[in-house]
Amino acid sequence: MLVGNETHDDAGVYLLDDSRALVHTVDFLTPVVDDPYIYGQVAAVNSLSDIYAMGATPLSALNLLAVPDGVLSPQVIGQMLRGGQSILELAETALIGGHSIDDPEPKMGYAVTGIVHPDKIWRNSTAQPGDRLFLSKPIGSGVVIKAIKDGDATGEIANAAVAMMTTLNRYAKEALEAASTPTAVTDVTGFGLLGHAWEMALGAGVEIHLSALSVPLLPGAWELAQSNKFPAGSRRNLDYVRPHLASTDIEEWFLTLLTDAVTSGGLLFTIKAEDEGEVRQSFHDRNLPLYAIGHVASAQAPKLVVSR
Ligand code: CO
Ligand code: CO
């Protein structure tokens, strides 16, 4: 075993031989949107994300499906599976089986196996003082998904969130590996930006400094956050990171937005300062967004420092 659960990394890694290690991860979600095809797509993108966050290439996937017997039609279930399959094809990942159960609340996801060279594993716990911190997708999907469910989101706001959640991190992973050896990588999901940044800080024993106003947001997220319409998980995330958080001049709703639970978020990574130009160029050449949101500093004790 090369990577286990100690540093809450994105996936487990098991050494096969000198040049190959297997990467294992599993993830599933309750519905994020009404459209079954899009739900299936988001479930697949989200499940593959941890493979890319380890610097690995996905090989095969097993489907996990929980659906209420006799409530969802076979057509709707077929749409969910076809949505997922469309993403597995983009990821060049073979569906090799799965399992379904009867459940009053639908759930869908995949257990994914990937492969990586044992010297090229990207961990979440290896950031170094002086590194620059980047994020590849906007945050705010928790507050936006809640608004979609409550009927408070316009079509434009919903479409932007769907576009974010259905974008594979494959592209960001390839842009990053072409330009640099990142010092640490994770993906932003249920613990929110600050929750995952805290795991990076804790694992490496460093301070992570974030500039709040440079964090990219989905359309609508800022306004919804100001009216405090967060899902419960986002507040729990803030409670979890607050003991390790130093912040100045940041309103409570803004901090909650920074811990908003994310579905299918982007890669959060650190690189050496001297690699910044090449990494920016690589993302730019591929027409991919990339946001500089902070840096890493040495610490007596691991900490998150958030300024406006
Ligand atoms: Co992850
Ligand atoms: Co995960």
XYZ file of C-alpha atoms and ligand atoms in Angstrom:
310
model
C 0.000 0.000 0.000
C 1.489 3.367 -1.041
C -1.362 5.676 -0.016
C -3.919 4.754 2.641
C -6.387 6.748 4.673
C -3.955 8.566 7.042
C -3.904 11.926 5.260
C -7.452 11.706 3.879
C -6.106 11.582 0.361
C -8.472 11.304 -2.602
C -7.882 7.628 -3.345
C -5.968 4.585 -2.146
C -2.890 3.481 -4.059
C -1.568 -0.090 -4.183
C 1.864 -0.929 -5.639
C 1.939 -3.658 -8.328
C 5.581 -3.474 -9.471
C 8.377 -0.911 -10.078
C 6.450 0.983 -12.731
C 2.768 0.493 -11.923
C 0.409 1.173 -9.023
C -3.369 0.763 -8.916
C -5.537 3.641 -7.704
C -8.923 2.827 -6.128
C -11.788 5.162 -5.291
C -15.558 5.065 -4.852
C -18.139 7.867 -4.764
C -21.902 8.196 -5.111
C -24.414 11.041 -4.951
C -28.099 11.719 -4.418
C -29.687 13.584 -7.380
C -28.332 17.097 -7.943
C -30.720 18.000 -10.778
C -34.051 16.657 -12.075
C -32.716 15.609 -15.486
C -31.713 11.919 -15.157
C -29.150 12.023 -17.983
C -27.346 15.021 -16.437
C -27.518 13.407 -12.988
C -25.767 10.335 -14.437
C -23.123 12.549 -16.039
C -22.418 14.411 -12.784
C -22.228 11.115 -10.865
C -19.585 9.812 -13.305
C -17.515 13.025 -13.466
C -17.547 13.214 -9.660
C -16.483 9.565 -9.282
C -13.613 9.880 -11.765
C -12.351 13.087 -10.156
C -10.400 11.412 -7.333
C -8.457 9.336 -9.898
C -7.306 12.504 -11.683
C -6.545 14.203 -8.349
C -3.994 11.417 -7.696
C -2.321 12.077 -11.060
C -3.647 8.749 -12.349
C -5.391 7.496 -15.512
C -8.711 5.680 -15.054
C -9.001 2.158 -16.473
C -12.308 0.619 -15.395
C -15.449 1.408 -13.404
C -18.206 -0.457 -11.548
C -21.605 1.209 -11.319
C -23.397 1.669 -7.973
C -27.107 2.312 -8.330
C -29.862 2.689 -5.716
C -33.348 3.366 -7.077
C -36.870 3.108 -5.616
C -38.434 -0.045 -7.083
C -41.503 0.714 -9.192
C -41.216 4.516 -8.728
C -38.605 5.451 -11.326
C -39.436 4.091 -14.786
C -36.923 1.907 -16.654
C -36.630 4.789 -19.146
C -35.511 7.222 -16.434
C -33.031 4.704 -15.004
C -31.752 4.053 -18.532
C -31.174 7.799 -18.982
C -29.156 7.956 -15.735
C -26.952 5.080 -16.901
C -26.550 6.517 -20.406
C -25.486 9.872 -18.920
C -22.847 8.108 -16.864
C -21.718 6.049 -19.857
C -21.250 9.184 -21.992
C -18.708 10.440 -19.427
C -16.930 7.080 -19.074
C -16.409 7.204 -22.853
C -14.881 10.701 -22.644
C -12.617 9.363 -19.895
C -11.781 6.241 -21.971
C -12.828 4.109 -19.006
C -14.427 0.654 -19.407
C -17.618 -0.112 -17.494
C -17.039 -3.672 -16.279
C -19.998 -4.290 -13.980
C -22.022 -2.903 -11.137
C -24.650 -3.494 -8.497
C -28.108 -2.051 -7.867
C -30.446 -2.086 -4.869
C -33.944 -0.858 -3.997
C -33.748 2.422 -2.041
C -36.393 5.131 -1.447
C -33.841 7.859 -2.256
C -31.945 7.442 -5.551
C -28.156 7.271 -5.412
C -25.668 6.744 -8.197
C -21.912 6.582 -8.550
C -18.967 4.444 -9.523
C -16.073 2.560 -7.991
C -13.171 3.443 -10.296
C -9.783 1.796 -10.736
C -6.915 3.759 -12.268
C -3.219 3.342 -12.871
C -0.249 5.573 -12.054
C 3.544 5.345 -12.037
C 4.547 4.936 -8.375
C 6.962 7.913 -8.634
C 4.254 10.181 -10.072
C 1.500 9.941 -7.469
C 0.001 13.333 -6.604
C -0.760 13.541 -2.880
C -2.747 16.110 -0.929
C -0.230 16.272 1.951
C 3.008 17.431 0.314
C 2.676 21.207 -0.219
C 5.840 23.224 0.543
C 6.309 26.738 1.950
C 6.610 29.212 -0.927
C 4.310 27.233 -3.259
C 1.472 28.917 -5.160
C -2.101 27.635 -4.764
C -4.461 27.230 -7.749
C -8.034 26.088 -8.375
C -9.391 24.874 -11.742
C -13.182 25.287 -11.331
C -15.464 27.806 -9.559
C -17.054 26.940 -6.204
C -20.622 27.572 -5.003
C -22.389 24.480 -6.320
C -23.865 23.619 -2.905
C -25.747 26.875 -2.544
C -26.730 26.842 -6.242
C -28.008 23.223 -6.199
C -30.121 24.081 -3.156
C -31.539 27.075 -5.057
C -32.310 24.850 -8.076
C -34.165 22.411 -5.789
C -36.015 25.280 -4.051
C -36.975 26.826 -7.414
C -34.855 29.927 -6.657
C -32.358 29.604 -9.535
C -32.735 31.010 -13.043
C -32.045 28.752 -16.037
C -28.810 30.618 -16.648
C -27.568 29.972 -13.104
C -28.558 26.285 -13.291
C -26.874 25.821 -16.680
C -23.582 27.274 -15.452
C -23.591 24.923 -12.456
C -24.368 21.923 -14.695
C -21.557 22.884 -17.101
C -19.114 23.023 -14.170
C -20.262 19.718 -12.638
C -20.162 17.805 -15.956
C -16.605 18.926 -16.866
C -14.076 16.130 -16.340
C -10.954 16.975 -14.336
C -9.096 14.940 -16.959
C -8.399 18.139 -18.893
C -7.021 20.074 -15.908
C -4.948 17.043 -14.887
C -3.408 16.799 -18.367
C -2.716 20.546 -18.535
C -1.019 20.406 -15.151
C 1.138 17.332 -15.774
C 2.298 18.712 -19.134
C 3.703 21.842 -17.461
C 4.893 20.910 -13.985
C 5.283 18.374 -11.249
C 2.770 19.739 -8.746
C 3.842 19.604 -5.103
C 0.315 18.645 -3.889
C -3.082 18.016 -5.493
C -6.621 17.286 -4.339
C -10.118 17.921 -5.694
C -12.752 20.132 -4.100
C -15.857 18.186 -3.090
C -18.007 17.700 0.010
C -15.783 19.449 2.596
C -15.739 22.607 0.507
C -12.739 24.683 -0.564
C -11.591 25.483 2.977
C -12.188 21.910 4.195
C -9.978 20.431 1.481
C -7.408 23.243 1.847
C -7.287 22.451 5.570
C -6.503 18.776 4.844
C -3.641 19.998 2.632
C -2.354 22.275 5.407
C -2.705 19.601 8.091
C -1.076 16.848 6.010
C 1.959 18.981 5.168
C 2.209 20.923 8.459
C 2.022 24.288 6.685
C -0.075 27.450 6.604
C -2.284 27.888 3.566
C -3.085 31.526 2.789
C -6.148 32.233 0.672
C -7.292 35.464 -0.828
C -11.098 35.268 -0.588
C -11.937 37.682 -3.394
C -9.765 35.779 -5.871
C -11.750 32.549 -5.383
C -13.873 31.937 -8.525
C -17.643 31.614 -7.968
C -20.462 30.144 -10.040
C -22.979 32.696 -11.323
C -25.595 33.370 -8.623
C -23.501 31.948 -5.766
C -22.512 35.362 -4.330
C -26.113 36.625 -4.150
C -27.506 33.336 -2.785
C -24.744 33.251 -0.148
C -25.577 36.787 1.001
C -29.129 35.682 1.703
C -27.664 32.730 3.661
C -29.495 29.990 1.749
C -26.853 27.328 2.362
C -27.331 23.579 2.615
C -26.697 22.279 6.158
C -23.448 20.576 5.102
C -21.828 23.907 4.234
C -22.348 25.227 7.788
C -21.011 21.971 9.257
C -17.903 22.379 7.102
C -17.327 25.840 8.567
C -17.700 24.479 12.122
C -15.123 21.829 11.229
C -12.453 24.244 9.931
C -13.129 27.205 12.245
C -10.695 26.124 15.036
C -7.873 26.173 12.449
C -8.931 29.339 10.656
C -7.541 32.847 10.993
C -9.543 35.378 9.026
C -9.862 39.123 8.991
C -12.655 41.289 7.598
C -14.691 38.400 6.220
C -18.411 38.188 6.845
C -19.876 34.930 8.164
C -21.848 34.318 4.939
C -18.663 34.745 2.874
C -16.779 32.245 5.065
C -19.703 29.831 4.707
C -19.503 30.261 0.926
C -15.803 29.338 1.086
C -16.752 26.121 2.916
C -19.845 25.484 0.748
C -20.113 21.747 0.000
C -19.076 21.247 -3.631
C -20.267 18.557 -6.042
C -17.808 17.554 -8.766
C -15.456 20.490 -8.135
C -12.092 21.282 -9.657
C -8.506 20.403 -8.857
C -6.943 22.345 -5.983
C -3.170 22.206 -6.293
C 0.140 23.719 -5.294
C 3.173 24.230 -7.528
C 6.607 25.727 -7.032
C 6.546 29.490 -7.661
C 8.997 29.141 -10.564
C 6.541 26.820 -12.414
C 3.717 29.367 -12.361
C 4.334 30.800 -15.859
C 4.436 27.418 -17.566
C 1.360 26.122 -15.756
C -0.654 29.241 -16.632
C 0.455 28.928 -20.275
C -0.510 25.243 -20.418
C -4.054 25.932 -19.175
C -4.331 28.946 -21.472
C -3.204 26.890 -24.515
C -5.975 24.370 -23.786
C -8.612 27.057 -23.204
C -9.040 25.916 -19.603
C -9.784 28.271 -16.700
C -7.236 28.501 -13.882
C -7.413 30.720 -10.812
C -4.522 31.750 -8.523
C -6.096 31.830 -5.063
C -3.270 31.792 -2.523
C 0.078 30.469 -1.377
C 1.746 28.220 1.167
C 3.804 29.459 4.150
C 5.812 27.716 6.844
C 4.026 27.255 10.150
C 4.543 26.433 13.827
C 1.200 24.650 13.617
C -0.872 23.986 10.474
C -3.401 26.750 9.822
C -5.671 28.372 7.215
C -5.248 32.116 6.830
C -8.009 33.822 4.846
C -7.822 37.465 3.905
C -10.158 39.537 1.737
Co -11.300 13.925 -3.571
Co -14.193 11.199 -3.168
